[in-house]
Amino acid sequence: MTYCVGMKTQQGLVLASDSRSNAGHDQVNTCRKMFTFVIPGERAFVLLTSGSLSLSQSIITLLSRDFAAGMGLATAETFYDAVRCVGEYMRTVSDIDRPALERDSYSFNVHILVGGQIKGDEPQLYLVYPQGNPLRATRETPFLQIGEYKYGRPIIERGLVYSSTTLETAAKYALLSFDATMRSNVTVGPPIEMLLYRRDSLDFEEYRCFPADDPELLLIHRHWERLLRTAVEALPDISFDNGLPKPLP
Amino acid sequence: MTYCVGMKTQQGLVLASDSRSNAGHDQVNTCRKMFTFVIPGERAFVLLTSGSLSLSQSIITLLSRDFAAGMGLATAETFYDAVRCVGEYMRTVSDIDRPALERDSYSFNVHILVGGQIKGDEPQLYLVYPQGNPLRATRETPFLQIGEYKYGRPIIERGLVYSSTTLETAAKYALLSFDATMRSNVTVGPPIEMLLYRRDSLDFEEYRCFPADDPELLLIHRHWERLLRTAVEALPDISFDNGLPKPLP
């Protein structure tokens, strides 16, 4: 399994991914799911992948080869063109691998988050589906998730506001979202990679990798558990009626 | 969809269920998923159901008929016998309906939480699977969920401790767990029913139903959102390295 999240605020983007890969219960590995493509001062992209590692590796390999040759993500005119370009590489790999996969009842399963900015365009965040069609994060729904998304969703949904959340605070929400997910699902695991993108910087300059024993990660985990319990205790007590269930209102 | 949760602590049990039923997107109804069976001073059971409403209704109908006639849950000697008895009714309904369901590619889909106490036995909490086999909540894992369980799991997992959480505090965790779930999944909805069981009371005496516009529910929701944001702001800032992603450690 995998968990990746991207968040968009007025100040820029926060992107984070776990690094656990598993094929069955007894084949658990560490692998990167975060990939950057940068021409400083002109364009900066980060891609986060979930799904079959074999498929996402192929897509990233083809994207990287063409980017190095000045094609694909290197030349897309707008951010929308760039995510359409990512979708085209997904369709290329689909054409190569889907028939053989489906013959053995595997699905073509890969999702990609794409964040970043092209000079002259807004910072943007998209999710590209396995079919290659893109979905954009909006002011109203300023975050997108792929993989095991449910455990880590409530904390972000309650806190993140496009117009007012700083990137520093958004990064905390991202980390708490991973903390909740990793506690509930052992197939999502560290290291956690986190990347900040500041509006109009057209480069990535703030990156952090948290291995499992990272002191700051453990400190935040303990701190959070204590804060959360204190907050629950601080809520007013619920009042109860006497007796058995009554007919619903 | 449905969400139900049962929690067990040193002091007793907390059980809570939503009341939304949906068959497709355009057939949304309110229905109770919480059922009590009580012989005061001798035995008290509460059942929470998820899955096909048609199936859970049949099971509850047969259980109720026999309970009224002094059979089934009315005579089970131990709590384990009682949950085995619930499993037998599930198997009875499975025998009646499963072949016709499976012929049209529907699965036999029903889960039941059973909480309560029989005089001379401990308060207990079980989950009974569609196949009729029971799973018991333990000191180490003192809560069980059925239905849409993921969104509401992290808050309980962080807070609930068998030996030290009071029933009053456990009830707050249950309500926050529903708050998280209802915000993320529209097929889980109010009224929320909540029932407390105090160890050795052998009756239910504290019940509360929260409709959507319940003032206390809305107050706790707003209060919690504010407390949560304050807690996130209070966490130490994350420190970042300068630059692009590096090889994983």
XYZ file of C-alpha atoms in Angstrom:
498
model
C 0.000 0.000 0.000
C 0.958 3.658 -0.190
C -0.132 6.990 1.188
C 0.633 10.289 -0.546
C -0.914 13.692 0.012
C -0.645 17.048 -1.724
C -1.941 20.323 -0.280
C -2.366 23.700 -1.938
C -2.592 26.991 -0.071
C -2.220 30.655 -0.952
C 1.500 30.369 -0.112
C 2.273 27.290 -2.212
C 2.268 23.500 -1.920
C 3.125 20.767 0.563
C 3.683 17.243 -0.778
C 4.416 14.122 1.229
C 4.793 10.410 0.545
C 5.529 7.237 2.470
C 8.167 4.743 1.297
C 6.768 1.292 1.948
C 6.288 -1.167 -0.872
C 4.731 -4.554 -0.360
C 3.878 -7.423 -2.636
C 2.073 -9.685 -0.206
C 2.854 -9.783 3.516
C 6.340 -11.230 3.284
C 7.845 -8.997 0.622
C 8.120 -5.570 2.198
C 10.625 -3.067 0.808
C 11.542 0.594 0.957
C 11.046 2.600 -2.187
C 10.749 6.238 -3.146
C 7.425 7.533 -4.439
C 8.443 11.211 -4.819
C 10.121 12.449 -8.015
C 11.121 15.994 -8.982
C 11.670 17.603 -12.402
C 13.142 21.088 -12.217
C 14.471 23.774 -14.548
C 15.270 26.415 -11.898
C 13.554 29.726 -12.436
C 11.393 28.277 -15.195
C 9.481 25.202 -14.037
C 9.344 22.846 -11.062
C 7.292 19.638 -10.834
C 6.979 17.004 -8.165
C 5.221 13.689 -8.846
C 3.969 11.292 -6.156
C 2.909 7.808 -7.231
C 0.701 5.030 -5.868
C -0.317 1.647 -7.247
C 1.795 -0.982 -8.960
C 5.472 -0.099 -8.520
C 6.318 -1.766 -11.818
C 3.945 0.573 -13.657
C 4.908 3.813 -11.869
C 8.615 3.025 -12.394
C 8.027 2.674 -16.134
C 6.117 5.958 -16.292
C 8.804 7.836 -14.323
C 11.563 6.244 -16.445
C 9.974 7.414 -19.703
C 9.181 10.876 -18.270
C 12.762 11.278 -16.987
C 14.375 10.167 -20.234
C 12.344 12.643 -22.268
C 12.757 15.454 -19.704
C 16.553 15.036 -19.894
C 16.263 15.278 -23.688
C 14.301 18.549 -23.405
C 10.905 16.992 -24.180
C 7.674 16.274 -22.328
C 7.572 18.067 -18.954
C 10.519 20.218 -20.107
C 8.456 21.939 -22.799
C 4.789 21.860 -21.666
C 3.470 25.422 -22.063
C 1.028 25.459 -19.144
C 0.579 23.373 -16.025
C -2.525 21.843 -17.542
C -0.459 20.777 -20.557
C 2.087 19.283 -18.153
C -0.467 17.083 -16.349
C -1.935 16.062 -19.713
C 1.614 15.090 -20.672
C 1.900 12.915 -17.512
C -1.427 11.341 -18.545
C -0.028 10.565 -21.990
C 2.936 8.671 -20.481
C 0.460 6.728 -18.330
C -1.495 5.804 -21.462
C 1.723 4.772 -23.212
C 2.581 2.357 -20.394
C -1.051 1.223 -20.341
C -0.783 0.345 -24.039
C 2.399 -1.650 -23.352
C 1.344 -3.528 -20.210
C -2.439 -3.567 -19.786
C -3.283 -6.512 -22.081
C -0.771 -8.834 -20.390
C -1.877 -7.720 -16.915
C -5.571 -8.159 -17.613
C -4.992 -11.592 -19.136
C -3.888 -12.644 -15.633
C -6.665 -10.661 -13.872
C -4.452 -7.800 -12.658
C -5.778 -4.282 -13.130
C -3.814 -1.363 -14.568
C -3.471 0.379 -11.230
C -1.481 3.599 -10.882
C -2.380 7.101 -9.602
C -0.096 10.141 -9.738
C -0.212 13.451 -7.874
C 1.444 16.296 -9.784
C 2.308 19.571 -8.048
C 4.423 22.570 -8.951
C 4.472 25.638 -11.145
C 5.460 26.855 -14.602
C 6.627 30.483 -14.916
C 3.662 32.719 -15.732
C 1.160 30.151 -14.437
C -0.262 29.597 -10.907
C 1.145 26.940 -8.540
C -1.066 23.924 -9.108
C -1.864 20.480 -7.817
C -3.492 17.641 -9.778
C -4.350 13.991 -9.439
C -3.975 11.950 -12.629
C -6.126 8.818 -12.766
C -4.975 5.451 -14.231
C -6.876 6.358 -17.406
C -4.749 9.506 -17.771
C -7.462 12.095 -17.050
C -6.538 14.842 -14.549
C -8.390 16.272 -11.508
C -7.378 19.681 -10.081
C -7.278 20.700 -6.410
C -9.379 23.820 -5.804
C -9.700 26.536 -3.164
C -12.707 24.694 -1.736
C -10.982 21.290 -1.726
C -7.331 22.247 -1.468
C -5.861 18.774 -0.955
C -5.630 15.503 -2.863
C -4.687 12.054 -1.611
C -3.767 8.742 -3.239
C -3.397 5.253 -1.772
C -4.663 4.529 1.768
C -6.374 7.893 2.200
C -9.156 7.422 4.750
C -7.357 7.322 8.115
C -5.450 10.518 7.371
C -8.309 12.510 5.886
C -10.261 13.890 8.913
C -7.329 15.824 10.397
C -6.635 17.627 7.094
C -10.297 18.180 6.330
C -10.776 19.923 9.677
C -7.724 22.094 9.534
C -6.531 23.051 6.057
C -7.860 26.331 4.620
C -6.532 27.540 1.260
C -6.583 31.240 2.085
C -5.167 31.197 5.603
C -3.108 28.083 6.402
C 0.632 28.756 6.243
C 2.948 26.228 4.590
C 4.552 25.577 7.991
C 1.166 24.658 9.487
C 0.124 22.682 6.403
C 3.323 20.637 6.839
C 2.202 19.783 10.393
C -1.197 18.630 9.120
C 0.562 16.458 6.538
C 2.739 14.850 9.196
C -0.243 14.234 11.522
C -2.125 12.716 8.597
C 0.760 10.263 8.071
C 0.959 9.594 11.799
C -2.735 8.563 11.812
C -2.355 6.422 8.692
C 0.814 4.596 9.747
C -0.690 3.761 13.126
C -3.703 2.090 11.489
C -2.152 0.459 8.422
C 1.187 -1.348 8.592
C 1.548 -1.287 4.796
C 2.107 2.488 4.959
C 5.510 3.197 6.481
C 8.545 5.431 6.866
C 10.713 7.064 5.706
C 8.256 9.883 5.025
C 9.437 12.391 2.460
C 8.095 15.940 2.590
C 8.632 18.750 0.101
C 7.520 22.385 0.319
C 6.977 24.530 -2.740
C 6.782 28.304 -2.201
C 4.716 30.258 -4.743
C 6.817 31.743 -7.583
C 10.087 30.221 -6.325
C 10.177 27.947 -9.409
C 12.484 25.585 -7.535
C 12.313 23.252 -4.532
C 14.317 24.459 -1.569
C 12.770 22.829 1.491
C 12.865 19.052 1.782
C 12.771 16.710 4.737
C 13.004 12.945 5.080
C 11.746 11.350 8.325
C 13.066 7.833 8.982
C 11.145 5.712 11.527
C 13.433 6.708 14.403
C 13.585 10.418 13.549
C 13.671 12.247 16.917
C 11.511 15.132 15.638
C 8.899 12.683 14.280
C 8.777 10.811 17.607
C 8.577 14.086 19.545
C 5.680 15.362 17.436
C 3.913 11.983 17.753
C 4.107 12.030 21.568
C 3.328 15.718 21.794
C 0.264 15.252 19.568
C -1.095 12.302 21.520
C -0.896 14.371 24.717
C -2.468 17.478 23.122
C -5.276 15.395 21.645
C -6.145 13.719 24.940
C -6.105 17.061 26.747
C -8.407 18.507 24.081
C -10.884 15.613 24.432
C -10.931 15.988 28.211
C -11.601 19.712 27.738
C -14.805 19.058 25.778
C -18.047 19.442 27.751
C -19.471 16.170 29.109
C -22.295 14.624 27.104
C -25.626 14.546 28.893
C -27.662 11.339 28.771
C -31.331 10.550 29.226
C -32.331 7.849 31.656
C -33.436 4.601 30.173
C -33.505 2.521 27.031
C -33.426 3.596 23.361
C -36.546 5.490 22.270
C -38.118 5.694 18.802
C -35.975 7.810 16.461
C -37.124 11.433 16.048
C -23.332 2.649 4.428
C -23.203 2.451 8.207
C -20.856 3.229 11.039
C -21.116 1.573 14.446
C -18.574 1.419 17.240
C -18.367 -0.394 20.556
C -15.824 0.402 23.287
C -14.963 -1.547 26.414
C -13.263 -0.048 29.464
C -12.820 -1.042 33.087
C -16.057 0.842 33.875
C -18.259 -0.728 31.217
C -19.232 -0.192 27.584
C -20.076 2.609 25.163
C -21.994 1.743 21.982
C -22.960 4.079 19.194
C -24.566 3.783 15.758
C -25.576 6.064 12.907
C -29.049 5.861 11.323
C -28.584 6.330 7.592
C -29.653 3.653 5.166
C -29.036 3.934 1.453
C -29.742 1.703 -1.494
C -28.061 3.676 -4.250
C -27.721 7.451 -4.170
C -31.393 8.312 -4.515
C -32.903 6.060 -1.892
C -31.712 7.406 1.437
C -33.685 6.625 4.594
C -33.418 6.770 8.361
C -33.311 3.473 10.200
C -32.271 2.245 13.597
C -29.250 -0.041 13.886
C -29.235 -0.370 17.688
C -31.349 -3.037 19.444
C -31.522 -3.918 23.137
C -32.544 -7.143 24.890
C -32.844 -6.783 28.652
C -33.964 -8.819 31.662
C -33.187 -6.238 34.367
C -30.834 -7.505 37.055
C -30.081 -10.641 35.080
C -28.866 -9.850 31.549
C -28.553 -6.887 29.205
C -27.527 -7.029 25.534
C -27.211 -4.382 22.862
C -26.761 -5.300 19.205
C -25.513 -2.919 16.491
C -25.843 -4.008 12.874
C -24.246 -3.138 9.542
C -24.683 -4.513 6.042
C -27.858 -5.361 4.177
C -30.835 -3.962 6.092
C -33.041 -6.769 4.795
C -30.743 -9.354 6.374
C -30.179 -7.580 9.711
C -33.940 -6.997 10.073
C -34.587 -10.719 9.631
C -31.958 -11.643 12.197
C -33.290 -9.119 14.751
C -36.886 -10.255 14.094
C -36.051 -13.912 14.801
C -33.916 -13.008 17.845
C -36.696 -10.792 19.266
C -39.430 -13.360 18.734
C -37.459 -16.055 20.547
C -36.292 -13.674 23.295
C -39.931 -12.755 24.017
C -40.704 -16.478 24.235
C -37.893 -17.007 26.771
C -35.462 -18.584 24.312
C -32.189 -17.665 22.616
C -30.586 -14.625 24.261
C -33.006 -15.042 27.198
C -31.413 -18.305 28.283
C -27.770 -18.269 27.111
C -25.659 -19.249 30.135
C -22.577 -17.160 29.402
C -21.853 -14.150 27.206
C -19.886 -16.395 24.876
C -22.972 -18.610 24.506
C -25.012 -15.474 23.779
C -22.781 -14.337 20.906
C -22.729 -17.899 19.574
C -26.515 -17.729 19.700
C -26.472 -14.490 17.635
C -24.176 -16.292 15.174
C -26.686 -19.154 14.909
C -29.484 -16.739 13.938
C -27.159 -15.245 11.320
C -26.548 -18.742 9.934
C -30.283 -19.413 9.916
C -30.935 -16.309 7.803
C -27.932 -17.204 5.642
C -29.505 -20.609 4.961
C -32.772 -18.922 3.978
C -31.440 -16.073 1.793
C -27.874 -16.750 0.657
C -28.611 -18.994 -2.364
C -31.082 -16.493 -3.884
C -28.731 -13.546 -3.198
C -25.698 -15.247 -4.692
C -27.641 -16.306 -7.770
C -27.937 -12.566 -8.528
C -24.324 -11.793 -7.478
C -25.175 -10.215 -4.116
C -23.092 -11.281 -1.126
C -24.482 -12.299 2.254
C -23.322 -9.142 3.980
C -24.125 -8.448 7.637
C -21.936 -7.734 10.676
C -23.186 -7.419 14.264
C -21.589 -5.893 17.362
C -22.846 -7.455 20.602
C -22.192 -5.759 23.950
C -23.539 -6.250 27.445
C -23.330 -8.537 30.441
C -24.893 -11.659 31.943
C -25.011 -11.876 35.770
C -21.917 -13.653 37.054
C -19.973 -12.936 33.844
C -17.813 -9.921 32.845
C -19.173 -7.074 30.656
C -18.174 -8.049 27.139
C -18.054 -6.793 23.592
C -17.945 -8.944 20.445
C -18.101 -8.590 16.681
C -19.968 -11.407 14.912
C -18.928 -11.939 11.282
C -21.365 -12.779 8.433
C -20.303 -16.405 8.798
C -21.452 -16.371 12.447
C -18.026 -16.633 14.105
C -17.363 -14.175 16.954
C -14.372 -11.897 17.716
C -13.903 -10.488 21.246
C -12.635 -7.002 22.184
C -9.644 -7.227 24.541
C -7.804 -4.974 26.995
C -5.186 -4.345 24.326
C -7.737 -3.625 21.564
C -10.721 -2.407 23.576
C -12.893 -1.262 20.667
C -14.581 -2.793 17.635
C -16.065 -1.090 14.592
C -18.327 -2.155 11.715
C -19.236 -0.383 8.485
C -17.265 2.681 7.343
C -14.620 2.372 10.049
C -11.466 4.049 8.734
C -12.151 7.777 9.112
C -13.188 7.397 12.741
C -10.457 5.028 13.829
C -7.392 7.262 14.524
C -9.075 9.386 17.205
C -10.165 6.297 19.187
C -6.895 4.481 18.661
C -4.976 7.417 20.127
C -7.194 8.017 23.109
C -9.014 4.962 24.423
C -7.280 2.994 27.198
C -9.122 0.073 28.798
C -7.780 0.580 32.312
C -8.062 4.346 32.624
C -10.604 5.917 30.235
C -13.869 6.782 31.986
C -17.191 6.036 30.266
C -17.844 9.792 30.056
C -14.574 10.321 28.162
C -15.092 7.216 26.019
C -18.457 8.680 24.980
C -16.645 11.825 23.778
C -14.242 9.706 21.713
C -17.220 7.894 20.181
C -18.898 11.176 19.249
C -15.669 12.589 17.733
C -15.236 9.370 15.787
C -18.722 9.855 14.302
C -18.009 13.516 13.641
C -14.927 12.555 11.562
C -16.798 9.824 9.692
C -19.906 11.864 8.853
C -17.780 14.714 7.559
C -15.990 12.410 5.091
C -18.771 10.031 4.053
C -22.294 11.273 3.317
C -23.704 7.746 3.535
C -23.086 7.795 7.317
C -25.555 10.179 8.956
C -27.572 11.236 11.983
C -29.417 10.626 14.212
C -26.574 9.094 16.182
C -27.692 6.808 18.992
C -25.417 6.299 21.981
C -25.826 3.888 24.864
C -23.700 3.519 28.012
C -23.479 0.293 29.962
C -22.059 0.472 33.497
C -20.356 -2.682 34.827
C -22.684 -4.887 36.907
C -25.740 -2.639 36.386
C -27.370 -5.416 34.299
C -29.599 -2.813 32.685
C -29.245 0.188 30.351
C -29.859 3.506 32.037
C -28.013 6.102 29.957
C -29.105 6.661 26.366
C -28.819 9.632 24.050
C -30.007 10.279 20.519
C -28.375 13.132 18.562
C -30.382 14.374 15.576
C -28.501 16.428 12.935
C -29.444 19.745 14.513
C -28.795 18.715 18.127
C -27.359 21.844 19.840
C -24.940 19.811 21.984
C -23.659 17.941 18.898
C -23.101 21.214 17.017
C -21.407 22.776 20.044
C -19.024 19.848 20.449
C -18.299 19.891 16.695
C -17.338 23.588 16.715
C -15.487 23.316 20.006
C -13.493 20.359 18.714
C -12.515 22.041 15.454
C -11.174 25.015 17.437
C -9.333 22.823 19.968
C -7.793 20.763 17.172
C -6.501 23.775 15.256
C -5.061 25.272 18.431
C -3.339 21.966 19.188
C -1.798 21.791 15.692
C -0.524 25.367 15.976
C 1.004 24.467 19.352
C 3.168 21.720 17.810
C 6.803 22.655 17.210
C 7.578 23.774 13.628
C 9.121 21.149 11.370
C 12.665 21.921 10.300
C 13.577 21.437 6.643
C 16.848 20.876 4.811
C 17.706 23.117 1.897
C 17.340 21.602 -1.511
C 15.911 18.717 -3.457
C 15.081 15.168 -2.366
C 18.131 13.096 -1.429
C 18.609 9.317 -1.642
C 16.559 7.540 1.054
C 18.511 6.521 4.172
